[in-house]
Tab-separated table of C-alpha atoms in Angstrom:
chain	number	residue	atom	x	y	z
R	274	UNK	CA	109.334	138.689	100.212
R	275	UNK	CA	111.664	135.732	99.487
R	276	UNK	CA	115.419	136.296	101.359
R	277	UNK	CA	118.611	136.635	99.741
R	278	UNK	CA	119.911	133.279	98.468
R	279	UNK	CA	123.505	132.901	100.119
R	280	UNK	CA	125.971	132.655	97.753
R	281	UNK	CA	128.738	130.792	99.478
R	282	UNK	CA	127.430	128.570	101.185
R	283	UNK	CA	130.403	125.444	101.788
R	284	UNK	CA	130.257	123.037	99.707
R	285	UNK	CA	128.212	119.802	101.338
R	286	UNK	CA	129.260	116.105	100.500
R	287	UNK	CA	129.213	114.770	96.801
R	288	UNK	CA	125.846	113.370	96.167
R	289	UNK	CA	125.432	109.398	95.514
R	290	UNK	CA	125.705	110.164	91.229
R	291	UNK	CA	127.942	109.201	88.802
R	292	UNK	CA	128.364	112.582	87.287
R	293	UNK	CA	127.105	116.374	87.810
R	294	UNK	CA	123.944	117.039	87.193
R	295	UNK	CA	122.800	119.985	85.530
R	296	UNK	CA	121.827	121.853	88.467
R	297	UNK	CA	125.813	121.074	90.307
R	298	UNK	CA	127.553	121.845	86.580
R	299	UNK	CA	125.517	125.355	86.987
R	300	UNK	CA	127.000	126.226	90.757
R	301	UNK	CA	130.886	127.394	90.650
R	302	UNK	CA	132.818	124.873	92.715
R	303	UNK	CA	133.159	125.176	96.519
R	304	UNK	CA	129.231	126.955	96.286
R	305	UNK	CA	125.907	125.361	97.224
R	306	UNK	CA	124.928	122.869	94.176
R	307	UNK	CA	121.110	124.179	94.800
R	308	UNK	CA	121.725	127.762	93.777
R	309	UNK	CA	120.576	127.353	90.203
R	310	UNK	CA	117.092	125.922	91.314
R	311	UNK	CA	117.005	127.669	94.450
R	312	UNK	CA	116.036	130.937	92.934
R	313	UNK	CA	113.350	129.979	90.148
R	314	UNK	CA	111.708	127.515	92.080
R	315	UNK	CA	111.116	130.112	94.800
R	316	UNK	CA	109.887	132.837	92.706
R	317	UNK	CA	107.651	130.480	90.652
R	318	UNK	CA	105.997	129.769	94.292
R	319	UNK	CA	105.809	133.319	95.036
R	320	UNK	CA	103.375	134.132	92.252
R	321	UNK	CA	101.726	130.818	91.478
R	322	UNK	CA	101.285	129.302	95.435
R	323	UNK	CA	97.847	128.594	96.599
R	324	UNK	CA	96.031	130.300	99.200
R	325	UNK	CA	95.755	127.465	101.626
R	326	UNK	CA	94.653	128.183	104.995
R	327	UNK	CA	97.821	126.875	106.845
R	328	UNK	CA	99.575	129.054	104.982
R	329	UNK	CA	98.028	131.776	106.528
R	330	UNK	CA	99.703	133.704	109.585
R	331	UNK	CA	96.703	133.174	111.534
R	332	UNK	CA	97.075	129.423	111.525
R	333	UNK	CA	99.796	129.633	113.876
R	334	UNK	CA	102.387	126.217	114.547
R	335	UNK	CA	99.044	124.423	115.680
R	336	UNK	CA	97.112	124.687	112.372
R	337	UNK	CA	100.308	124.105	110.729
R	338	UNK	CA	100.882	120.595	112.992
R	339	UNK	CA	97.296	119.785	112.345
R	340	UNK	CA	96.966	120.258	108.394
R	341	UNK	CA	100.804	118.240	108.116
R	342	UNK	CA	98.801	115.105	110.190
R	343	UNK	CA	95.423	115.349	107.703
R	344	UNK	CA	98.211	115.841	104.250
R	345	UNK	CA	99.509	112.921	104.884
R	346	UNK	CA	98.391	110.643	101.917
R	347	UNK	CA	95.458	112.557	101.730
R	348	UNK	CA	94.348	115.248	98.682
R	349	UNK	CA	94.212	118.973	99.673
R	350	UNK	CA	90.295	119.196	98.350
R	351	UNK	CA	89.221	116.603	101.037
R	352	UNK	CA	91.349	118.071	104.039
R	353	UNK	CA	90.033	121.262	103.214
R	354	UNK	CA	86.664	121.517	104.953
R	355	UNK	CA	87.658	119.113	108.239
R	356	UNK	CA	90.638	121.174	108.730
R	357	UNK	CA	88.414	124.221	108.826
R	358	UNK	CA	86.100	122.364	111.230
R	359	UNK	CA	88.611	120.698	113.561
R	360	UNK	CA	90.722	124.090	114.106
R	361	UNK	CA	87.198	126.001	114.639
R	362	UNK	CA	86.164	123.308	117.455
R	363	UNK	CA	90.185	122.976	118.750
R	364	UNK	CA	91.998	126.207	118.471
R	365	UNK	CA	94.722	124.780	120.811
R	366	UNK	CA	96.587	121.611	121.416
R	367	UNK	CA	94.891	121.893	125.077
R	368	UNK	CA	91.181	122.128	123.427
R	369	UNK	CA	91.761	119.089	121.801
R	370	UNK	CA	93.631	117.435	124.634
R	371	UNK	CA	90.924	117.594	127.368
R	372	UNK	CA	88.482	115.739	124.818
R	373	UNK	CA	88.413	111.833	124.436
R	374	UNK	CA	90.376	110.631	121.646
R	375	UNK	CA	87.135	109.376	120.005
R	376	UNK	CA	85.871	112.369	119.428
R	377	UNK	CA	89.019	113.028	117.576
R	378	UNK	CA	88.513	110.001	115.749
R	379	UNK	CA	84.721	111.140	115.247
R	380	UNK	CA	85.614	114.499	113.674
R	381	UNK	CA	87.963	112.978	111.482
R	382	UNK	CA	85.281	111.950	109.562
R	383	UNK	CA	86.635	110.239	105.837
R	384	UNK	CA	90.066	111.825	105.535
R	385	UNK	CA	91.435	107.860	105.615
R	386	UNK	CA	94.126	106.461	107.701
R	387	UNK	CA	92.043	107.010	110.922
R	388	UNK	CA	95.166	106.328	113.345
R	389	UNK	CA	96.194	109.978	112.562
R	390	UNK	CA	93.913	111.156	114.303
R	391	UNK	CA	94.760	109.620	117.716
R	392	UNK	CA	98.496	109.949	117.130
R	393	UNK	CA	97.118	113.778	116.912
R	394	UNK	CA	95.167	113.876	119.636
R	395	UNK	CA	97.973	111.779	121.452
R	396	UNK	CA	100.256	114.867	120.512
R	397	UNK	CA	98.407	117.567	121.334
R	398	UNK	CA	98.073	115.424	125.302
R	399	UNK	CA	101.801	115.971	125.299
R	400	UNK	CA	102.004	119.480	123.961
R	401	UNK	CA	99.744	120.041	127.049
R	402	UNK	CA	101.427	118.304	129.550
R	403	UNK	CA	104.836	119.012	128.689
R	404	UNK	CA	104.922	122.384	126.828
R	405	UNK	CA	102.397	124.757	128.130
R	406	UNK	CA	100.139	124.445	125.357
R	407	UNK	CA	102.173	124.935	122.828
R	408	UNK	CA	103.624	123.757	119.509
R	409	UNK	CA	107.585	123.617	120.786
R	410	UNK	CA	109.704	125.046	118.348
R	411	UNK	CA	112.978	122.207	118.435
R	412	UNK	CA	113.141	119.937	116.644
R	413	UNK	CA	113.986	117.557	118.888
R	414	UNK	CA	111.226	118.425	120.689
R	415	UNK	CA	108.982	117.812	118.090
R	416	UNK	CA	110.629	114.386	117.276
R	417	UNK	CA	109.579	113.497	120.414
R	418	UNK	CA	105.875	114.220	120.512
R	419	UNK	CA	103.817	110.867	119.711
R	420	UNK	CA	102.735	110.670	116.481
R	421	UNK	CA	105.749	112.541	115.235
R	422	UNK	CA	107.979	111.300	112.549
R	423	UNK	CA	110.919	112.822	110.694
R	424	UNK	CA	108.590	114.532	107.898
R	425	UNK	CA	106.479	115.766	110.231
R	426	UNK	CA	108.862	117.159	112.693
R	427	UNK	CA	110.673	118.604	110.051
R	428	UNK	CA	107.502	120.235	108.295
R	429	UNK	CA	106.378	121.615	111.068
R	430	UNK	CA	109.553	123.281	112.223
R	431	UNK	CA	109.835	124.991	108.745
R	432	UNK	CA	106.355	125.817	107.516
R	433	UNK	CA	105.604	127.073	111.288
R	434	UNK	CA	109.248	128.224	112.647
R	435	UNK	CA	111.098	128.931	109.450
R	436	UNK	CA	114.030	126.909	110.367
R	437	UNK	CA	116.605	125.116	108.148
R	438	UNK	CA	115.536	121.693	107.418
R	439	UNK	CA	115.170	119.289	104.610
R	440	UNK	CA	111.361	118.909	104.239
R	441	UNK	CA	111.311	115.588	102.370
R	442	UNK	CA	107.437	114.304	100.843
R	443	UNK	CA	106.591	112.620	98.206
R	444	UNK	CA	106.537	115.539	96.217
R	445	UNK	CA	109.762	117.005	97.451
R	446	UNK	CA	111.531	113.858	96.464
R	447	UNK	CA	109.990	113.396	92.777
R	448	UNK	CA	111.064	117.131	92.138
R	449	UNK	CA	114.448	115.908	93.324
R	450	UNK	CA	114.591	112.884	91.495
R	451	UNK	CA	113.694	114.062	88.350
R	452	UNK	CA	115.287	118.080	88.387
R	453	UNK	CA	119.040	116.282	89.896
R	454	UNK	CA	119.240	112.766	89.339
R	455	UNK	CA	117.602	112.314	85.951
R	456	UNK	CA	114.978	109.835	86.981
R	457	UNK	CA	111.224	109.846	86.782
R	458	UNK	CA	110.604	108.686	89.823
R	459	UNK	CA	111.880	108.155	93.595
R	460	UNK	CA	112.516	104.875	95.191
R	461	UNK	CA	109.634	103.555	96.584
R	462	UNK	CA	110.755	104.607	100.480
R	463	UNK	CA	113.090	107.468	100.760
R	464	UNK	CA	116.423	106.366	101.365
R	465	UNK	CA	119.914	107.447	102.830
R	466	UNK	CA	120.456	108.556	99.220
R	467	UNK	CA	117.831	111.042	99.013
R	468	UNK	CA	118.278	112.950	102.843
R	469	UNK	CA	121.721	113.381	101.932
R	470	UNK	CA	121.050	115.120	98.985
R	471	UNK	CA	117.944	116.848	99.846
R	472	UNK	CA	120.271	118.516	102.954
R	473	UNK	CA	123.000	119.073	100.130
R	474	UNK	CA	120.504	121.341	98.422
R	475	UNK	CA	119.320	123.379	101.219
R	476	UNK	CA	119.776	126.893	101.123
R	477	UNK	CA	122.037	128.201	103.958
R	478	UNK	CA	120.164	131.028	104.944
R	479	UNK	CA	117.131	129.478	107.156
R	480	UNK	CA	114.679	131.530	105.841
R	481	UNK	CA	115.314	130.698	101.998
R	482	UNK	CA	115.158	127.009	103.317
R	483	UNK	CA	111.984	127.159	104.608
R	484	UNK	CA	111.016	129.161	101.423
R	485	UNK	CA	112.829	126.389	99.293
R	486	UNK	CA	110.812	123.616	100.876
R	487	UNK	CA	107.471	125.439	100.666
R	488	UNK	CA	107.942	125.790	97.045
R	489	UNK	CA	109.749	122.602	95.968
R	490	UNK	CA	106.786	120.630	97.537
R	491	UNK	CA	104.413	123.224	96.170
R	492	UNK	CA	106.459	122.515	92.526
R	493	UNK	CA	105.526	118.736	92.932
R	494	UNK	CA	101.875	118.818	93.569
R	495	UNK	CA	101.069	121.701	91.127
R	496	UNK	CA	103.633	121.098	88.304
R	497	UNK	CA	106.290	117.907	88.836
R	498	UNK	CA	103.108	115.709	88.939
R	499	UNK	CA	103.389	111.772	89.214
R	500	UNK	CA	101.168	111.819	85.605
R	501	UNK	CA	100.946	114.657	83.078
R	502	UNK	CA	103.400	116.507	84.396
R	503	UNK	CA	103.657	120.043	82.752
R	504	UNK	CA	107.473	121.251	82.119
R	505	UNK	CA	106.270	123.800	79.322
R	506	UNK	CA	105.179	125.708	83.154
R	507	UNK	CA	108.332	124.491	85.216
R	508	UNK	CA	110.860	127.269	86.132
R	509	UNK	CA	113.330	125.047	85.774
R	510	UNK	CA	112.622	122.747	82.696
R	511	UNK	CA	115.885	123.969	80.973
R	512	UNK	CA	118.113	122.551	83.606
R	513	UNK	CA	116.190	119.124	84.722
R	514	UNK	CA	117.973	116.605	84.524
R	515	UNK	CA	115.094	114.390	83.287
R	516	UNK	CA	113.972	116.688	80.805
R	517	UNK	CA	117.721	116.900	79.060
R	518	UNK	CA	117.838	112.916	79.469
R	519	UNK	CA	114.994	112.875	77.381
R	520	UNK	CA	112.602	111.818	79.880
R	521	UNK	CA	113.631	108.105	80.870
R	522	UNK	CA	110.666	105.719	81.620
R	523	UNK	CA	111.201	104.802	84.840
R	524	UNK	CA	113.029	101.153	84.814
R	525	UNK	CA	112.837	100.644	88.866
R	526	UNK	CA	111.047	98.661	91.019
R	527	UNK	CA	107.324	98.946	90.211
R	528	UNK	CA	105.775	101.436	91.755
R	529	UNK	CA	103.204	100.646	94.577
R	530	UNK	CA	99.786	101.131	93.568
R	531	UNK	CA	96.913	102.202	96.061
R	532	UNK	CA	93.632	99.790	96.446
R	533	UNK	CA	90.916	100.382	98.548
R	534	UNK	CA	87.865	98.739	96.805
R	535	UNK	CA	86.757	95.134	98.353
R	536	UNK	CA	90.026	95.639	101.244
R	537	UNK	CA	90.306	95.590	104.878
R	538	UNK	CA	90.330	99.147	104.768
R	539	UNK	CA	86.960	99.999	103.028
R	540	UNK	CA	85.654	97.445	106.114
R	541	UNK	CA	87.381	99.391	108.800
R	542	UNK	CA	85.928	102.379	107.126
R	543	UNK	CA	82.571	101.495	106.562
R	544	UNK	CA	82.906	100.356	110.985
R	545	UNK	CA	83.851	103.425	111.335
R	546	UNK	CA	81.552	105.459	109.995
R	547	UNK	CA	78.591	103.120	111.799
R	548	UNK	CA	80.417	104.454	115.194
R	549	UNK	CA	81.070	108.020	114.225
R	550	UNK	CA	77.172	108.082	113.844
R	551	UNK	CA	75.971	106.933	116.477
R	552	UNK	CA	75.375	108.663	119.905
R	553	UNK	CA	76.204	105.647	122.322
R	554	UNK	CA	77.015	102.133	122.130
R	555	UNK	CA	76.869	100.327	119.082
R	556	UNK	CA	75.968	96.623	118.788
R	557	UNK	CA	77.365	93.782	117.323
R	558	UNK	CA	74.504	92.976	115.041
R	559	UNK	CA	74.409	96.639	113.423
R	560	UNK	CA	78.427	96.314	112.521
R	561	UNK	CA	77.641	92.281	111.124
R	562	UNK	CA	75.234	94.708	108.137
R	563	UNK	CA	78.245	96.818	107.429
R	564	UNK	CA	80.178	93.996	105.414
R	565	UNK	CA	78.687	90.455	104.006
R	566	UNK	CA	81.900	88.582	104.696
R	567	UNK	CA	82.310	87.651	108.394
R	568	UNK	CA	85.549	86.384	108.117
R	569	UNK	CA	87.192	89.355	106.293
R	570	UNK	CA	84.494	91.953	108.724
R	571	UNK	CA	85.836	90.294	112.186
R	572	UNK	CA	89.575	90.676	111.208
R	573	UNK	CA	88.669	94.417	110.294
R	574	UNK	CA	86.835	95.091	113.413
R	575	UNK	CA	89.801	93.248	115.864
R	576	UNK	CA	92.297	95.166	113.813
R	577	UNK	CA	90.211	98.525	114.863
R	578	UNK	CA	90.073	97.223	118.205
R	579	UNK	CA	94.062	96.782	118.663
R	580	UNK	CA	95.180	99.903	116.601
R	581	UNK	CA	93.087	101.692	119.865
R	582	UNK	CA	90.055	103.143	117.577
R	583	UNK	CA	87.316	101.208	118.684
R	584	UNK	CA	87.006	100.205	122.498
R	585	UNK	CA	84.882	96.930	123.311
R	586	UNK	CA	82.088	96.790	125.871
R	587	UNK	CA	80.838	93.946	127.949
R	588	UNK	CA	77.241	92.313	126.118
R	589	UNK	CA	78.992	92.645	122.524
R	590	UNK	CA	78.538	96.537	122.417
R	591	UNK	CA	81.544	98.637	120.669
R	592	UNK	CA	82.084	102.194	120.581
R	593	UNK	CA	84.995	105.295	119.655
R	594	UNK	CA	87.558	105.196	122.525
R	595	UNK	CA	86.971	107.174	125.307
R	596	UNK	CA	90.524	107.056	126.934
């Protein structure tokens, strides 16, 4: 199923490296530096992808939109089940639009990172009101919706359109880092460095692009893992620049670590979950149980109250926004 791989393409701008990698000493000059991972990477993801459900023609650009929102710093094995429920209860951007954006929040349930879902529901308002429904296919257009940023717009107008675009996660860019520039990991925020060469290394023909970031970001989850990663099963072991280099401890920055235990966020959670719950108001005394600390639980709770998720009431009541 995977399209021919153009052979001559032009040749983009030299990357930000000191010398070729493995993968540019592989490509004659004046052709695409990609074309030696292009190839293996794809056919790897032909046999070995999973069967994910917004993979799946039936999910359609919507399903696609929604699952890219819920991925976001999030495992597949939790989004699983609420992107199931939230595409059986909103089939359309409209569905979704004509409900309050609590209930949004509501049926987001524990994925984390609660914003996303009004920054969805706020998208799926403007997919309504400005494109008939549905999920526009520029990607300008997409840019534009709330909510949207440059990984998302781009994701979207691949996974769902099949259009030419570098798809750039944090998978994407630890393949990249490690199969082309010879480190172990990516900078801690993508930089200029990065886009330029992920666009160097796009395939010319559209489809194979959208097949190339499918399976590079599918490469990085399953195989080019942050820890134990497995190159005895990586397609292209024998030309990563990593794996020749010996495999380099990283010697950057340090890495940024996730906490969540004893943070503001496990106390905006734990409010959270207190107002999915419930059926109506909610008051103050019930959220002063979720969290012993008053100092640490009020700055939560305000902090809920300004990023738009919970909406005050008059007699100390709180509840999930309504508008």
């Amino acid at each position: 199923m995977t399209a021919p791989i153009t052979p001559t393409a032009p040749a983009p701008a030299p990357t930000p490296t000191t010398a070729r990698t493995p993968a540019q000493a592989d490509a004659p000059a004046g052709r695409d530096p990609g074309r030696a991972l292009h190839a293996p990477v794809i056919t790897w993801f032909d046999e070995h992808a999973r069967d994910l459900p917004w993979r799946r023609p039936e999910a359609g650009p919507w399903g696609v939109m929604v699952s890219e929102f819920m991925l976001q710093q999030t495992p597949v094995n939790r989004v699983l089940p609420v992107y199931e429920q939230w595409l059986a209860r909103w089939p359309r951007p409209a569905d979704l639009a004509k409900e309050p954006p609590g209930e949004a929040v509501r049926a987001w349930g524990r994925l984390g990172y609660p914003r996303r879902a009004l920054r969805l529901h706020g998208a799926a308002v403007a997919i309504t009101e400005r494109h008939g429904g549905d999920v526009p296919t520029d990607h300008a257009q997409l840019l534009a919706l709330p909510g949207i940023g440059e990984y998302t717009a781009a994701a979207v107008a691949s996974f769902a359109y099949g259009q030419r675009h570098a798809v750039l996660d944090t998978n994407v860019r630890r393949v990249l880092a490690r199969a082309v520039t010879g480190l172990q990991y990516p900078p801690n925020a993508t930089t200029a460095a990065e886009r330029k060469l992920a666009r160097a290394l796009l395939p010319e023909d559209e489809r194979t692009a959208s097949r190339w970031a499918a399976a590079s970001m599918e490469l990085g989850a399953l195989i080019c893992t942050a820890k134990n990663e497995s190159c005895h099963r990586c397609p292209i072991a024998a030309q990563c620049a990593w794996q020749l280099a010996g495999k380099p401890r990283h010697d950057g920055p340090p890495r940024r670590g996730q906490t969540y235990a004893g943070t503001d966020r496990q106390v905006r959670g734990r409010l959270l979950a207190v107002l999915r719950e419930a059926v109506g108001p909610v008051p103050q005394t019930v959220l002063d149980r979720v969290w012993d600390e008053p100092v640490q639980r009020a700055r939560a709770l305000d902090g809920l109250v300004s990023d738009g998720l919970v909406e005050p009431l008059p007699g100390g009541l709180y509840r999930l926004p309504l508008t």
